[in-house]
CSV table of C-alpha atoms in Angstrom, one decimal:
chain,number,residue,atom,x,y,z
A,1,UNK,CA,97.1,112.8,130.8
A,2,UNK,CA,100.1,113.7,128.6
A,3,UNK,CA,98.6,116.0,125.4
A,4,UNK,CA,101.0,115.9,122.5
A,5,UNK,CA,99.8,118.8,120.5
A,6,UNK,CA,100.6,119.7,117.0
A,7,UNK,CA,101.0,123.4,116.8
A,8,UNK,CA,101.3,123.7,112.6
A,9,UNK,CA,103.3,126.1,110.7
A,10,UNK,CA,103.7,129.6,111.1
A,11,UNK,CA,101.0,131.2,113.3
A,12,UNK,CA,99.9,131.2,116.8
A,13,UNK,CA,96.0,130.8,115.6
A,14,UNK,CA,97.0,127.5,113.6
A,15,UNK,CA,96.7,125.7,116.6
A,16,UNK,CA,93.3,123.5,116.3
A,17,UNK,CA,90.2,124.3,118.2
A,18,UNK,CA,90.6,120.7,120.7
A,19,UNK,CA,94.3,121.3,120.8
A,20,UNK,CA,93.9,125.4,122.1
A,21,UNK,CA,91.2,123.5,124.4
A,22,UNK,CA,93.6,120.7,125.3
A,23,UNK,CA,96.5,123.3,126.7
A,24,UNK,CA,93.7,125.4,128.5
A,25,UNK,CA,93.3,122.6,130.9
A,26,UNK,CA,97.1,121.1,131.7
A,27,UNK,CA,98.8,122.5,134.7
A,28,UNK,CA,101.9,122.5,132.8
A,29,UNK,CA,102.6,123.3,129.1
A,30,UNK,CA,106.1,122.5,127.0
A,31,UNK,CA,107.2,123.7,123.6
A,32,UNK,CA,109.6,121.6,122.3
A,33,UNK,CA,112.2,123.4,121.2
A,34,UNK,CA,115.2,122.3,119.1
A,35,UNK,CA,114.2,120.4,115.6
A,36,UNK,CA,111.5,123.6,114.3
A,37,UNK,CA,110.2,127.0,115.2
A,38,UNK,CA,106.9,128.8,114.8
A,39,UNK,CA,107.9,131.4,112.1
A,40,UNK,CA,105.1,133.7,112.6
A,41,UNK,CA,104.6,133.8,116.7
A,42,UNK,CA,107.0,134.3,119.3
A,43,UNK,CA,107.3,132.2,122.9
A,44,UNK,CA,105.1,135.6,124.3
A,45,UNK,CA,102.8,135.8,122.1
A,46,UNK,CA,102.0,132.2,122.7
A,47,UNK,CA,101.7,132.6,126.3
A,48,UNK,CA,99.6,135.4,125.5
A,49,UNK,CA,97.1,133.4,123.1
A,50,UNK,CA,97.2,130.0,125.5
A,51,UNK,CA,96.9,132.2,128.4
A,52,UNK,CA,99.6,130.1,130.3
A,53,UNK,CA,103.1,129.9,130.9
A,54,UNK,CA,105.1,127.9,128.0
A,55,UNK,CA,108.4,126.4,129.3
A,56,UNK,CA,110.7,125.9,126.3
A,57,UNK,CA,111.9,121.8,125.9
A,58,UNK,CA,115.4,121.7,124.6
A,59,UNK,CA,116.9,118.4,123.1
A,60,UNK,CA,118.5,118.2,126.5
A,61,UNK,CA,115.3,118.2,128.5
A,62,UNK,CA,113.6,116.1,126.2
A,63,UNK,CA,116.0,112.8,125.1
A,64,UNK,CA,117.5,112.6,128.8
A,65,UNK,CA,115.1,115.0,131.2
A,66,UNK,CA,112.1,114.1,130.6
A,67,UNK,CA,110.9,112.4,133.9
A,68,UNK,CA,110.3,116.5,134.6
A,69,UNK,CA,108.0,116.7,131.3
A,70,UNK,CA,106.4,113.6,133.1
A,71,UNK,CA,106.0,114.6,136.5
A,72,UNK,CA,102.8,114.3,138.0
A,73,UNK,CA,100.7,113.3,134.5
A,74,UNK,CA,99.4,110.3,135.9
A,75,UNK,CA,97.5,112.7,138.3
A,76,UNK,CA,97.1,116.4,136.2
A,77,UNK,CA,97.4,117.2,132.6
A,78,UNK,CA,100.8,117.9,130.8
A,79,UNK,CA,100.9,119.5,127.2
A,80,UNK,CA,104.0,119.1,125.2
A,81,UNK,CA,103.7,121.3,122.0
A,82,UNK,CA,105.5,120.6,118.7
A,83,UNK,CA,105.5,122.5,115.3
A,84,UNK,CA,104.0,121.1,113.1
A,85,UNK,CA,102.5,117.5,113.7
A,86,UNK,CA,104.1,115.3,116.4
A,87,UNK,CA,104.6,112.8,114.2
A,88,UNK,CA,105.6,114.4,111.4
A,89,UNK,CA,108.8,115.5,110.5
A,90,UNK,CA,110.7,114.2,113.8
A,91,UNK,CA,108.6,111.9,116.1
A,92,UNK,CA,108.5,111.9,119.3
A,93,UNK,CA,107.7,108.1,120.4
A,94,UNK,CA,110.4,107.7,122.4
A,95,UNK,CA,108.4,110.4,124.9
A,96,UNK,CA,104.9,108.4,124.5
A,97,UNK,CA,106.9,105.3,125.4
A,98,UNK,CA,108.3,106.2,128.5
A,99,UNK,CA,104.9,107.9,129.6
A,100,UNK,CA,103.0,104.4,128.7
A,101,UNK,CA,105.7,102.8,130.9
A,102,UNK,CA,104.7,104.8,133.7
A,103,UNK,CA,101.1,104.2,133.2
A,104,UNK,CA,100.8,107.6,132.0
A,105,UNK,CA,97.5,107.9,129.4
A,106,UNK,CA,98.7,109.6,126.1
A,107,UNK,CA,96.5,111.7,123.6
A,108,UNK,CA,98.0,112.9,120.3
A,109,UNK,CA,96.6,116.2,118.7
A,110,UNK,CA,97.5,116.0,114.9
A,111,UNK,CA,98.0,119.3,112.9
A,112,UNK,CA,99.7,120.1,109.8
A,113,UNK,CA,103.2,119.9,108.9
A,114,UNK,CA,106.3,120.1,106.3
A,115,UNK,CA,105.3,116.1,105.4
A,116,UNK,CA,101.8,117.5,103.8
A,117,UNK,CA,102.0,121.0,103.1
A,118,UNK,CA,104.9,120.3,100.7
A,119,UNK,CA,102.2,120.0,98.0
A,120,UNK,CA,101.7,123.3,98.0
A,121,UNK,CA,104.6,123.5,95.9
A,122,UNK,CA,102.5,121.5,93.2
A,123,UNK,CA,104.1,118.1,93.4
A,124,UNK,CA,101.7,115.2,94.5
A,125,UNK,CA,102.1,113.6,97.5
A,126,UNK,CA,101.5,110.0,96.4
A,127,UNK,CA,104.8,110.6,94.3
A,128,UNK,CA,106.8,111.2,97.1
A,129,UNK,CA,109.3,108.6,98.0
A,130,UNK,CA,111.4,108.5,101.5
A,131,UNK,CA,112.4,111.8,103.1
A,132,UNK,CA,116.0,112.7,104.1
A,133,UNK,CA,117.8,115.1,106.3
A,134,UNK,CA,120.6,117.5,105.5
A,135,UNK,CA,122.9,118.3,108.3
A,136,UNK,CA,125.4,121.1,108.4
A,137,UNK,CA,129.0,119.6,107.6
A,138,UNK,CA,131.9,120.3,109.3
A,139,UNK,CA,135.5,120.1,108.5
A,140,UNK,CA,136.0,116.2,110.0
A,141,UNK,CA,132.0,115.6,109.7
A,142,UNK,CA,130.2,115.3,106.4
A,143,UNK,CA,127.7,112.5,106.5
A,144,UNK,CA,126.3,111.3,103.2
A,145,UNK,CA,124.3,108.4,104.3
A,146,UNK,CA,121.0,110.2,102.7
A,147,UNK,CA,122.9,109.8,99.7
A,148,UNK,CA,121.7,106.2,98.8
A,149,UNK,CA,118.1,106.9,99.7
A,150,UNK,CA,117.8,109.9,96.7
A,151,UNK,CA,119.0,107.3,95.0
A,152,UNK,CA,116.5,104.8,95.7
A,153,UNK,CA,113.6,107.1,95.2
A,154,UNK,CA,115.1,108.3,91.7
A,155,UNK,CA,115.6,104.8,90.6
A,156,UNK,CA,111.6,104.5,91.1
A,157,UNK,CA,110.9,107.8,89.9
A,158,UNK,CA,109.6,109.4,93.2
A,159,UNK,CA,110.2,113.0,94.3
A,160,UNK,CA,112.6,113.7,97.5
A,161,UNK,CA,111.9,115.9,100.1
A,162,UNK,CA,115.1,117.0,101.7
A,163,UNK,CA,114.8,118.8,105.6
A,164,UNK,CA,117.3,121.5,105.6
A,165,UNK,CA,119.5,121.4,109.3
A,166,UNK,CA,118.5,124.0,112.5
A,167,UNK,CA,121.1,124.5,115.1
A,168,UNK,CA,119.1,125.9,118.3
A,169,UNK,CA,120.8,126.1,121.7
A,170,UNK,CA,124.0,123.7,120.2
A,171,UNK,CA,127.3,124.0,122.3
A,172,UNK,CA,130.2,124.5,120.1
A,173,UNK,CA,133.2,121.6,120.3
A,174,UNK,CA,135.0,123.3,122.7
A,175,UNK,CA,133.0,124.4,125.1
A,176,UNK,CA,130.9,120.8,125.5
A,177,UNK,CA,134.4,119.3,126.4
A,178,UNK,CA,135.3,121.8,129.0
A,179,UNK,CA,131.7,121.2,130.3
A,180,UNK,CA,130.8,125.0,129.7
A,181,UNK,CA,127.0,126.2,129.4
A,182,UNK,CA,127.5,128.5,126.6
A,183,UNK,CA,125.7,127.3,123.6
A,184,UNK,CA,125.9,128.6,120.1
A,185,UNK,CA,123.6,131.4,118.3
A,186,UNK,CA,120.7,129.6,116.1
A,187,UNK,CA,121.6,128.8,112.8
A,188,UNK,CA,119.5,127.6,110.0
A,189,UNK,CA,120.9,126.1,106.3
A,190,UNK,CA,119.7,127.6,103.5
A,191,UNK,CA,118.8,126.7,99.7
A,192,UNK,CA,122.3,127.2,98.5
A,193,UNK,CA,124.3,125.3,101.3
A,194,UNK,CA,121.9,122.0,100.8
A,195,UNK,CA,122.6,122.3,97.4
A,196,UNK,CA,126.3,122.8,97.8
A,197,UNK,CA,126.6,120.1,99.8
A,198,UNK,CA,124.3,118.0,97.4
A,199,UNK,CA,126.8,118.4,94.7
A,200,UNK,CA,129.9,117.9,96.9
A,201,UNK,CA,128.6,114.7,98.2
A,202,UNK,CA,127.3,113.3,94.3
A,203,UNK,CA,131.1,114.8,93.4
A,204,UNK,CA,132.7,112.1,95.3
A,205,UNK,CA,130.0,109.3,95.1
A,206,UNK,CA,130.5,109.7,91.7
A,207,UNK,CA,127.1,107.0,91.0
A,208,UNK,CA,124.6,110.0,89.7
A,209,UNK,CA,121.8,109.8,92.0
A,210,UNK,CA,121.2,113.2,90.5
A,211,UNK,CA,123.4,116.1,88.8
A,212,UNK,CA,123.8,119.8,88.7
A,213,UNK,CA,121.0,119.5,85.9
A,214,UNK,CA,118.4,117.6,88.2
A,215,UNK,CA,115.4,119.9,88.4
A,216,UNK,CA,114.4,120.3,91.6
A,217,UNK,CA,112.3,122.7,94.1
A,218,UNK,CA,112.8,125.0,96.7
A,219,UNK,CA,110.3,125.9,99.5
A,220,UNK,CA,110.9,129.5,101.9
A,221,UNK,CA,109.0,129.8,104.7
A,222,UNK,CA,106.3,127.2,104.5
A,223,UNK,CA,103.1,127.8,105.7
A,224,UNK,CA,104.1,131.8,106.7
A,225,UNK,CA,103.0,134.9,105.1
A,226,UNK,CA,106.1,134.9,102.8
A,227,UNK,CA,105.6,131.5,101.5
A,228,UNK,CA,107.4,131.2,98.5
A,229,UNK,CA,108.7,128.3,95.9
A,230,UNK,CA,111.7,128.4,93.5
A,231,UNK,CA,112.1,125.9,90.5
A,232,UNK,CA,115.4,125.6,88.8
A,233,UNK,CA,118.2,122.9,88.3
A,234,UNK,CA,120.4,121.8,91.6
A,235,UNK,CA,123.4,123.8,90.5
A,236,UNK,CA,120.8,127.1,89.5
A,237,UNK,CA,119.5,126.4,93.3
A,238,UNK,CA,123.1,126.5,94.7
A,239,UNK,CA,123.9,130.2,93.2
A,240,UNK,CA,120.0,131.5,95.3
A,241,UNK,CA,119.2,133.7,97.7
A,242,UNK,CA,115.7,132.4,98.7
A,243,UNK,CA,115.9,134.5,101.6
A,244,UNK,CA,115.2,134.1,105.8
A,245,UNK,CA,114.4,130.5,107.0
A,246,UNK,CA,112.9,127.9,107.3
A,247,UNK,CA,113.7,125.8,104.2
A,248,UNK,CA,113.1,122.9,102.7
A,249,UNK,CA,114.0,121.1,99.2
A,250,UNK,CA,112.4,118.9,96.9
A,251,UNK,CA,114.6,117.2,94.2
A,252,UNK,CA,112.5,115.9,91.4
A,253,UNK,CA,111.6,112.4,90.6
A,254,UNK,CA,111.6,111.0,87.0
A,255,UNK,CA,107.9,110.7,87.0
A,256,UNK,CA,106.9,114.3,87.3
A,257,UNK,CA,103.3,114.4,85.6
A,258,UNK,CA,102.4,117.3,83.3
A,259,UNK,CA,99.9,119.0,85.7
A,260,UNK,CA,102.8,119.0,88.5
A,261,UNK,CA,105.5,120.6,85.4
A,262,UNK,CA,102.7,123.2,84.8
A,263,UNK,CA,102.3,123.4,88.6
A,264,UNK,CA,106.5,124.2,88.7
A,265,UNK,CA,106.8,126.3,85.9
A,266,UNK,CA,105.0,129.5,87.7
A,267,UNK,CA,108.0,129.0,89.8
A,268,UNK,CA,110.7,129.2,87.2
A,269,UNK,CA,113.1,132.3,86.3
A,270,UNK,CA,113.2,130.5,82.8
A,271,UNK,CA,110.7,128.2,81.9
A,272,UNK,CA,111.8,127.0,78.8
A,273,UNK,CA,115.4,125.6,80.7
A,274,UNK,CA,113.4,124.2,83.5
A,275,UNK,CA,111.0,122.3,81.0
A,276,UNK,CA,114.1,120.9,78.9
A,277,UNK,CA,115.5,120.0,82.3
A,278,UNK,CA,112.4,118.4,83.1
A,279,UNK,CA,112.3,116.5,79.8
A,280,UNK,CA,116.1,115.4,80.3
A,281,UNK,CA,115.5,114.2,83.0
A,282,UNK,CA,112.4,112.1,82.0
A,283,UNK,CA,114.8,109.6,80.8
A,284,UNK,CA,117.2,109.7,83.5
A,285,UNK,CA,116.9,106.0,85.3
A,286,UNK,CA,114.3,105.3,82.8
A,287,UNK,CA,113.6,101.6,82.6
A,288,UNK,CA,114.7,99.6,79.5
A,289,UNK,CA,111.7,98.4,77.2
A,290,UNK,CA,110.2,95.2,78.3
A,291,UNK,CA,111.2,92.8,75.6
A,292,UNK,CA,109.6,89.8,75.6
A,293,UNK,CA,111.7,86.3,75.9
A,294,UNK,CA,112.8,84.4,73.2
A,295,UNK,CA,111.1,80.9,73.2
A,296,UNK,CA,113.4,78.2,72.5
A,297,UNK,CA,112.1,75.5,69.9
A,298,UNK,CA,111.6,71.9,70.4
């Protein structure tokens, strides 16, 4: 059997009861490695509370290596752990594909992650529209492709959630090409450079998806003992220090109902300019009045 286990947020004990009871019984265990980390437990400390070895699962091992996380799990039980839920933020079919292929059975463990906790923040989730990824630019790389999805969701009224980029074991340019090992220290964008790059992108687009004005959230450290949430405009957010990762963004939709404003406004440095900017922005991509047709005589 093949376990893919959701390991939620931030601590080691966030694990559910029949996932903890799932890894007790595999004869190998995996922690994949490379799109989130558990902000609250280190690799020993998990070893520790699973009481088995954990071997780390790099985007290497996982997109072209996997045949070793599949080795043997049509005979003994294999756990491969993600943060969060395995089907949450990044999915992970690709794996339950190729194990079905091999007549492999497949159980999935669900847990929490970013894609439902976001409400802590105080926006619903039914008002959430499709979810996009920010990616660190580069000098000859700066994709915009989420760019027409804010859009969309504006255009209805629905709140984005926007996944801020993690850079674990990447290779720089350089050394990839000359086939070097060496891989880059972890990085992990923060508030200000999604918001920077929000504003670059909208700059040169030029079609107002959003603005500097667009209200929007920030969430620090989800799910970890120094949760904490930010409201403010895109351009406040760009100037903020909203501290150590993991971070996430939420930029608002026009239909923000009053409990969610009341929700945001514990958030605020100044409530009064994030309810105006709430308020303007009611009426951003606001539909025209329905007018009824003009019947023509006989």
């Amino acid at each position: 059997m093949l376990y893919l286990i959701g390991l939620g947020l931030s601590y080691t004990s966030d694990i559910t009861v029949r996932g903890l009871e799932s890894i007790k019984k595999c004869s190998r265990v995996y922690l994949e490695h490379y799109t989130s980390i558990l902000m609250a437990a280190s690799l020993e400390e998990l070893e520790e509370y699973y009481g088995k070895k954990v071997y780390l699962a790099d985007r290497e091992m996982v997109e072209s290596g996997c045949e070793e996380i599949l080795r043997d799990a049509d005979k003994e039980d294999v756990a491969f752990l993600v943060v969060g839920d395995p089907f949450g933020a990044t999915t992970h079919t690709d794996l339950v594909l190729r194990a079905k292929k091999q007549a492999i059975e497949v159980e999935v463990i669900h847990n929490a992650s970013v894609m439902n906790a976001v409400g802590s923040c105080g926006l619903q989730l039914y008002n959430f529209g499709q979810t996009v990824s920010m990616v660190f630019f580069t000098d000859s790389w700066r994709p915009d492709s989420w760019y027409n999805k804010i859009w969309e969701n504006r255009k209805i009224g629905l709140h984005t959630l926007v996944l801020l980029d993690i850079k674990v074991k990447e290779q720089s340019i350089e050394n990839m090409a000359r086939g070097r090992l060496i891989y880059e220290p972890p990085r992990y964008m923060s508030i200000s450079q999604c918001c920077e790059q929000l504003l670059e992108i909208e700059e040169l687009r030029g079609t107002k998806a959003y603005t500097p004005n667009t209200p929007a959230v920030a969430i620090s450290r989800l799910g970890a003992p120094t949760q904490s949430f930010k409201s403010g405009t895109i351009e406040e957010l760009s100037r903020s220090d909203c501290g150590e990762p993991l971070h996430s963004l939420v930029i608002l939709g026009r239909q923000c109902h009053d409990l969610e404003l009341e929700y945001l406004l514990e958030f605020a440095e100044d409530k009064l300019e994030f309810q105006k900017a709430v308020s303007q922005d009611q009426e951003y991509f606001k539909p025209e009045p329905w007018v009824p047709p003009i019947e023509e005589e006989d």
